[in-house]
Amino acid sequence: MRRTRITRGRLITLEGVEGVGKSTQLRTVCERLREHGFHVIETREPGGTSEADEIRATLLKVRGDGFDPMAELLMMFAARSLHVD
């Protein structure tokens, strides 16, 4: 019987506060991985799906005091659930 080798993907995350260059680093990392023959899927959080992108847009457009911290946390978890699923 011939066995098929199953390879697993890898998840690489770039963390940091706004404006530190995560998007710039993401482009560089993805470019290098592709140069070495890796299949790369780029996503962001919150976001990654149309529904999660809507949550992201809502979070970004709110000004002033914004959402209650618990409400914002739950929205982030909802977006992450959509993204991961």
PDB file of C-alpha atoms in Angstrom:
ATOM      1  CA  MET A   1       0.000   0.000   0.000  1.00  0.00           C
ATOM      2  CA  ARG A   2       1.333   3.412  -0.966  1.00  0.00           C
ATOM      3  CA  ARG A   3       1.235   6.042   1.762  1.00  0.00           C
ATOM      4  CA  THR A   4       0.550   9.625   0.895  1.00  0.00           C
ATOM      5  CA  ARG A   5       2.517  12.179   2.811  1.00  0.00           C
ATOM      6  CA  ILE A   6       0.260  14.873   4.189  1.00  0.00           C
ATOM      7  CA  THR A   7       1.956  18.187   4.750  1.00  0.00           C
ATOM      8  CA  ARG A   8       0.569  20.712   7.149  1.00  0.00           C
ATOM      9  CA  GLY A   9       0.466  24.412   6.603  1.00  0.00           C
ATOM     10  CA  ARG A  10       2.027  26.949   8.877  1.00  0.00           C
ATOM     11  CA  LEU A  11       0.463  30.001  10.449  1.00  0.00           C
ATOM     12  CA  ILE A  12       2.726  33.007  10.811  1.00  0.00           C
ATOM     13  CA  THR A  13       1.425  36.033  12.672  1.00  0.00           C
ATOM     14  CA  LEU A  14       2.826  39.536  12.801  1.00  0.00           C
ATOM     15  CA  GLU A  15       1.828  41.391  15.942  1.00  0.00           C
ATOM     16  CA  GLY A  16       2.167  45.026  16.889  1.00  0.00           C
ATOM     17  CA  VAL A  17       0.344  48.279  17.513  1.00  0.00           C
ATOM     18  CA  GLU A  18      -0.921  50.524  14.730  1.00  0.00           C
ATOM     19  CA  GLY A  19       1.710  52.122  12.539  1.00  0.00           C
ATOM     20  CA  VAL A  20       4.707  49.920  13.318  1.00  0.00           C
ATOM     21  CA  GLY A  21       5.002  48.433   9.819  1.00  0.00           C
ATOM     22  CA  LYS A  22       3.190  45.090  10.016  1.00  0.00           C
ATOM     23  CA  SER A  23       1.800  45.443   6.483  1.00  0.00           C
ATOM     24  CA  THR A  24       5.237  46.287   5.105  1.00  0.00           C
ATOM     25  CA  GLN A  25       6.797  43.293   6.842  1.00  0.00           C
ATOM     26  CA  LEU A  26       3.936  41.060   5.677  1.00  0.00           C
ATOM     27  CA  ARG A  27       4.639  41.927   2.034  1.00  0.00           C
ATOM     28  CA  THR A  28       8.346  41.206   2.501  1.00  0.00           C
ATOM     29  CA  VAL A  29       7.808  37.875   4.283  1.00  0.00           C
ATOM     30  CA  CYS A  30       5.231  36.691   1.737  1.00  0.00           C
ATOM     31  CA  GLU A  31       7.438  37.707  -1.184  1.00  0.00           C
ATOM     32  CA  ARG A  32      10.386  35.747   0.211  1.00  0.00           C
ATOM     33  CA  LEU A  33       8.296  32.663   0.934  1.00  0.00           C
ATOM     34  CA  ARG A  34       6.852  32.715  -2.586  1.00  0.00           C
ATOM     35  CA  GLU A  35      10.372  33.044  -4.016  1.00  0.00           C
ATOM     36  CA  HIS A  36      11.157  29.773  -2.232  1.00  0.00           C
ATOM     37  CA  GLY A  37       8.130  28.005  -3.702  1.00  0.00           C
ATOM     38  CA  PHE A  38       5.680  28.242  -0.819  1.00  0.00           C
ATOM     39  CA  HIS A  39       1.963  28.776  -1.367  1.00  0.00           C
ATOM     40  CA  VAL A  40       1.016  31.789   0.745  1.00  0.00           C
ATOM     41  CA  ILE A  41      -2.383  33.088   1.813  1.00  0.00           C
ATOM     42  CA  GLU A  42      -2.378  36.580   3.323  1.00  0.00           C
ATOM     43  CA  THR A  43      -5.085  37.637   5.770  1.00  0.00           C
ATOM     44  CA  ARG A  44      -5.564  40.199   8.502  1.00  0.00           C
ATOM     45  CA  GLU A  45      -7.475  40.544  11.740  1.00  0.00           C
ATOM     46  CA  PRO A  46     -10.024  41.690  12.251  1.00  0.00           C
ATOM     47  CA  GLY A  47     -10.993  40.669   8.746  1.00  0.00           C
ATOM     48  CA  GLY A  48     -10.236  37.808   6.419  1.00  0.00           C
ATOM     49  CA  THR A  49     -13.832  37.208   5.293  1.00  0.00           C
ATOM     50  CA  SER A  50     -16.471  39.594   3.973  1.00  0.00           C
ATOM     51  CA  GLU A  51     -18.392  39.413   7.261  1.00  0.00           C
ATOM     52  CA  ALA A  52     -15.278  39.925   9.380  1.00  0.00           C
ATOM     53  CA  ASP A  53     -14.258  42.824   7.097  1.00  0.00           C
ATOM     54  CA  GLU A  54     -17.625  44.449   7.892  1.00  0.00           C
ATOM     55  CA  ILE A  55     -16.878  44.119  11.605  1.00  0.00           C
ATOM     56  CA  ARG A  56     -13.442  45.659  10.965  1.00  0.00           C
ATOM     57  CA  ALA A  57     -14.998  48.588   9.093  1.00  0.00           C
ATOM     58  CA  THR A  58     -17.447  49.173  11.956  1.00  0.00           C
ATOM     59  CA  LEU A  59     -14.666  49.126  14.542  1.00  0.00           C
ATOM     60  CA  LEU A  60     -12.532  51.538  12.509  1.00  0.00           C
ATOM     61  CA  LYS A  61     -15.255  54.087  11.782  1.00  0.00           C
ATOM     62  CA  VAL A  62     -16.418  54.519  15.382  1.00  0.00           C
ATOM     63  CA  ARG A  63     -15.029  57.726  16.863  1.00  0.00           C
ATOM     64  CA  GLY A  64     -15.095  59.365  20.285  1.00  0.00           C
ATOM     65  CA  ASP A  65     -15.504  56.998  23.183  1.00  0.00           C
ATOM     66  CA  GLY A  66     -16.090  54.097  20.804  1.00  0.00           C
ATOM     67  CA  PHE A  67     -17.626  50.868  21.957  1.00  0.00           C
ATOM     68  CA  ASP A  68     -17.799  49.598  25.481  1.00  0.00           C
ATOM     69  CA  PRO A  69     -14.587  47.555  25.952  1.00  0.00           C
ATOM     70  CA  MET A  70     -16.518  44.285  26.385  1.00  0.00           C
ATOM     71  CA  ALA A  71     -18.548  44.954  23.221  1.00  0.00           C
ATOM     72  CA  GLU A  72     -15.350  45.658  21.274  1.00  0.00           C
ATOM     73  CA  LEU A  73     -13.733  42.481  22.594  1.00  0.00           C
ATOM     74  CA  LEU A  74     -16.756  40.401  21.605  1.00  0.00           C
ATOM     75  CA  MET A  75     -16.742  41.954  18.122  1.00  0.00           C
ATOM     76  CA  MET A  76     -13.051  41.063  17.759  1.00  0.00           C
ATOM     77  CA  PHE A  77     -13.777  37.475  18.814  1.00  0.00           C
ATOM     78  CA  ALA A  78     -16.708  37.289  16.400  1.00  0.00           C
ATOM     79  CA  ALA A  79     -14.430  38.476  13.557  1.00  0.00           C
ATOM     80  CA  ARG A  80     -11.753  35.959  14.584  1.00  0.00           C
ATOM     81  CA  SER A  81     -14.274  33.120  14.641  1.00  0.00           C
ATOM     82  CA  LEU A  82     -15.392  33.988  11.111  1.00  0.00           C
ATOM     83  CA  HIS A  83     -11.770  34.271   9.984  1.00  0.00           C
ATOM     84  CA  VAL A  84     -10.624  30.975  11.445  1.00  0.00           C
ATOM     85  CA  ASP A  85     -13.701  29.056  10.292  1.00  0.00           C
TER      86      ASP A  85
END
